[in-house]
Amino acid sequence: MSASAGTGVFVLSLSSIPSCYLFNSLIYSNNSSDAFVFAGCAAVLILAISARFMFKKKAPADPLFYVYAVYAFLSVVNLIIGLEQDNIIYGFVTFYLKEADPHINTAHGHMISYWDGWVHYLMYLLMIAAITWGDSYRTIGLYWVGSFLMRAIVYILGNAVGKYGSQVGPLFLLHMLYISVSVWACFRIFSQPSTQDAQVTNIQEAPRRSLLRRPLDLLFIIYLIPAFGFCVLRGLVALDCSSKCCQDYTQLYEPYLKDPSAYPKVQRRKGTDTWGGLMPGMSRMA
């Protein structure tokens, strides 16, 4: 398959920059919710027509190509949201920030905008490039699956137990549609054949060596112990631990863990639970 399809996705994702500015100007000039709906429908229509013209010659057979193409477009939009929240740019998503899901204006939602705009965007481009070149993208896809699942769990549970639980609107339902499509994409990635079988066989056949003779593994263990302790500390802070150490940490380093929106607490609880689930199975992961 030609690499032109991947280049087309990259160009298409960058088209979200002028699109956001034009639609934001259109909404403010009309100053109505109907303009917001029209702008959203027009964006979807333009995206579909552009994709049709770009990929009409050699359309990729993998359906995840089109999913990640749309997600790459949305990732650039999220990056614009984060930049406008920090007043680095202005006039691109001003109306959306005022009328959007309240989650986007929390500290957690703000950082998620940057995470999706940088990390996920890079993952989407790498997976799209692998699809166009006919290579396997299961490894990078698994990293995206882990990141997406953490984000989805925190978003759903944070809405359920936080102060915004009663403010569920149409944008929340659209986000649930995004989660449903992403879960389907996760199963598609899991169903792909693993490329690590040959490496596992070689590892099993290699002679066993002590930990002291494996410097990289030793460095990982040295890092793992304090990292585990730090994760437990943040988990205790999220659980409202009354010790002076936890209180000082909250006030001096991460005050947003006390955010009533509950997203940071859910994030830390899931992080602690993940460590608890991994530690008993370390021998299986070696």
XYZ file of C-alpha atoms in Angstrom:
286
model
C 0.000 0.000 0.000
C 1.263 3.523 -0.776
C 2.360 5.790 2.052
C 0.162 8.541 0.547
C -2.754 7.359 2.684
C -0.771 7.940 5.862
C 0.346 11.354 4.633
C -3.276 12.169 3.873
C -4.273 11.380 7.471
C -1.535 13.684 8.771
C -2.686 16.535 6.524
C -6.315 15.841 7.424
C -5.542 16.010 11.137
C -3.862 19.397 10.730
C -6.965 20.694 8.948
C -8.660 20.706 12.373
C -6.719 23.906 13.193
C -8.421 26.204 10.639
C -11.680 24.270 11.078
C -11.814 25.030 14.810
C -11.125 28.714 14.203
C -13.728 29.060 11.448
C -16.439 27.185 13.314
C -15.760 29.107 16.526
C -16.109 32.378 14.596
C -19.299 31.125 12.929
C -20.863 30.164 16.250
C -20.052 33.517 17.865
C -21.336 35.478 14.866
C -24.701 33.671 15.077
C -24.630 33.319 18.883
C -26.993 30.342 18.972
C -26.950 26.681 19.826
C -28.207 25.890 16.311
C -24.944 27.231 14.924
C -23.060 24.890 17.248
C -24.997 21.884 15.919
C -24.499 23.052 12.325
C -20.766 23.498 12.886
C -20.463 19.976 14.288
C -22.370 18.421 11.376
C -20.365 20.438 8.859
C -17.091 19.268 10.450
C -18.136 15.625 10.159
C -19.263 16.144 6.542
C -16.025 17.884 5.546
C -13.985 15.169 7.259
C -15.865 12.416 5.404
C -15.588 14.130 1.987
C -11.878 14.853 2.470
C -11.199 11.261 3.464
C -13.122 10.028 0.422
C -10.990 12.057 -1.988
C -7.717 11.227 -0.267
C -8.200 7.481 -0.088
C -10.270 6.748 -3.181
C -7.339 5.202 -5.095
C -5.858 2.847 -2.515
C -8.221 2.612 0.409
C -6.721 0.645 3.351
C -8.542 -2.578 4.151
C -7.985 -2.390 7.922
C -11.019 -0.612 9.465
C -8.862 0.660 12.337
C -7.101 2.906 9.829
C -10.249 5.023 9.544
C -10.850 4.953 13.298
C -7.353 6.220 14.000
C -7.657 8.804 11.219
C -10.671 10.322 12.986
C -8.957 10.033 16.372
C -5.871 11.828 15.018
C -8.134 14.681 13.908
C -9.698 14.825 17.387
C -6.274 14.670 19.057
C -5.230 17.894 17.352
C -8.524 19.424 18.524
C -7.699 18.361 22.086
C -4.254 19.930 21.785
C -5.936 23.176 20.679
C -8.221 22.946 23.725
C -5.256 22.594 26.078
C -3.380 25.506 24.477
C -6.423 27.773 24.673
C -7.022 26.839 28.304
C -3.469 28.038 29.030
C -4.127 31.268 27.060
C -1.379 30.416 24.584
C -3.863 30.794 21.737
C -7.334 32.339 21.614
C -10.446 32.175 19.456
C -10.278 28.525 18.368
C -12.529 26.675 20.867
C -13.767 29.504 23.111
C -17.434 28.610 22.717
C -16.754 24.923 23.317
C -14.905 25.622 26.569
C -17.895 27.582 27.849
C -20.561 25.057 26.836
C -18.641 21.767 26.966
C -18.723 18.836 29.345
C -17.512 20.225 32.722
C -14.797 17.542 32.785
C -12.797 19.411 30.150
C -12.300 22.406 32.469
C -11.032 20.401 35.441
C -7.321 19.886 36.133
C -7.644 16.253 35.031
C -9.479 17.160 31.828
C -6.888 19.833 31.065
C -3.990 17.373 31.321
C -5.919 14.739 29.366
C -6.233 17.273 26.529
C -2.444 17.556 26.382
C -1.976 13.794 26.777
C -4.323 13.077 23.895
C -2.899 15.916 21.813
C 0.706 14.718 22.125
C 1.038 11.086 23.224
C -2.084 9.588 21.652
C -1.574 11.644 18.499
C 1.910 10.176 18.092
C 0.516 6.667 18.676
C -2.177 7.173 16.042
C 0.355 8.359 13.465
C 2.658 5.415 14.208
C -0.176 2.885 13.898
C -1.437 4.523 10.700
C 2.089 4.392 9.266
C 2.357 0.697 10.197
C -0.975 -0.047 8.489
C 0.041 1.754 5.296
C 3.377 -0.108 5.216
C 1.773 -3.469 6.006
C 3.615 -3.871 9.328
C 2.280 -5.075 12.668
C 1.172 -2.386 15.098
C 0.078 -4.662 17.941
C 2.833 -3.516 20.329
C 2.128 0.202 20.054
C -1.576 -0.628 19.972
C -1.333 -2.329 23.366
C 0.210 0.817 24.843
C -2.736 2.784 23.458
C -5.192 0.216 24.855
C -3.749 0.603 28.360
C -3.810 4.398 28.154
C -7.343 4.470 26.764
C -8.737 2.045 29.348
C -7.294 4.052 32.242
C -8.731 7.237 30.776
C -12.170 5.708 30.167
C -12.413 4.170 33.654
C -11.409 7.425 35.329
C -13.865 9.426 33.227
C -16.844 7.152 33.879
C -16.198 6.614 37.606
C -15.280 10.272 38.128
C -18.619 11.320 36.630
C -20.424 8.755 38.768
C -18.961 9.764 42.164
C -17.835 13.378 41.586
C -19.685 16.665 41.782
C -20.460 16.604 38.029
C -22.461 13.367 38.203
C -25.750 15.240 37.915
C -24.605 17.293 34.914
C -24.693 14.582 32.263
C -25.547 16.040 28.874
C -25.377 15.224 25.144
C -21.574 15.583 25.094
C -21.324 12.818 27.690
C -23.347 10.545 25.408
C -21.024 11.394 22.504
C -18.081 10.518 24.716
C -19.702 7.162 25.485
C -19.982 6.568 21.725
C -16.247 7.282 21.468
C -15.603 4.790 24.287
C -17.747 2.118 22.591
C -15.866 2.441 19.299
C -12.544 2.424 21.172
C -13.459 -0.763 23.046
C -14.174 -2.421 19.701
C -10.763 -1.200 18.504
C -9.167 -2.719 21.622
C -10.596 -6.139 20.795
C -9.335 -5.791 17.226
C -5.826 -5.135 18.537
C -5.983 -8.043 20.990
C -7.041 -10.372 18.172
C -3.908 -9.638 16.156
C -1.174 -12.323 16.279
C 1.683 -11.651 18.654
C 5.137 -10.981 17.223
C 6.926 -12.022 20.422
C 6.648 -15.816 20.132
C 10.137 -16.253 18.707
C 11.674 -13.996 21.343
C 9.938 -15.871 24.162
C 11.318 -19.159 22.835
C 14.841 -17.725 22.778
C 14.485 -16.422 26.325
C 13.322 -19.812 27.587
C 16.234 -21.566 25.910
C 18.840 -19.139 27.259
C 20.723 -20.229 30.404
C 19.474 -18.702 33.631
C 21.710 -16.035 35.167
C 21.592 -14.397 38.575
C 20.122 -10.932 38.962
C 23.562 -9.424 39.620
C 24.677 -10.527 36.157
C 21.704 -8.779 34.531
C 22.411 -5.050 35.014
C 19.315 -3.803 33.179
C 17.030 -6.022 35.252
C 18.837 -4.922 38.412
C 18.340 -1.250 37.537
C 14.665 -1.930 36.883
C 14.261 -3.545 40.321
C 16.067 -0.620 41.980
C 13.662 1.755 40.259
C 10.611 -0.424 40.922
C 10.863 -0.401 44.733
C 10.773 3.413 45.286
C 8.238 3.788 42.456
C 5.946 1.342 44.227
C 6.336 3.240 47.507
C 5.576 6.554 45.793
C 2.480 5.058 44.170
C 1.255 3.787 47.552
C 1.803 7.249 49.074
C -0.305 8.928 46.399
C -2.960 6.249 46.846
C -3.122 7.007 50.572
C -3.427 10.704 49.817
C -6.329 9.990 47.462
C -7.986 7.996 50.263
C -7.799 11.063 52.573
C -5.116 9.690 54.849
C -4.862 11.888 57.968
C -1.120 11.464 58.584
C 1.035 14.612 58.534
C 3.180 13.219 55.707
C 0.152 12.804 53.438
C -1.282 16.190 54.375
C 2.027 17.948 53.674
C 2.365 16.157 50.336
C -1.118 17.263 49.304
C -0.537 20.898 50.225
C 2.979 21.233 48.793
C 3.003 19.026 45.698
C -0.365 17.757 44.415
C -3.267 19.820 45.801
C -5.435 18.794 42.841
C -5.809 15.335 44.429
C -8.399 17.024 46.671
C -10.391 18.251 43.661
C -14.115 17.583 44.351
C -14.558 16.463 40.736
C -13.118 13.088 41.905
C -11.174 12.453 38.683
C -7.737 12.693 40.395
C -8.857 10.394 43.223
C -10.146 7.771 40.817
C -6.913 8.065 38.801
C -4.792 7.431 41.890
C -7.020 4.608 43.135
C -6.725 2.857 39.779
C -2.958 3.356 39.822
C -2.685 1.763 43.261
C -4.963 -1.113 42.264
C -2.829 -1.688 39.154
C 0.306 -2.014 41.240
C -1.490 -4.392 43.601
C -2.539 -6.517 40.654
C 0.919 -6.578 39.093
C 3.029 -7.407 42.114
C 1.635 -10.920 42.755
C 2.146 -11.765 39.074
C 5.687 -10.517 38.621
C 7.006 -14.059 38.321
C 4.569 -14.675 35.481
C 5.694 -11.514 33.696
C 9.437 -12.340 33.872
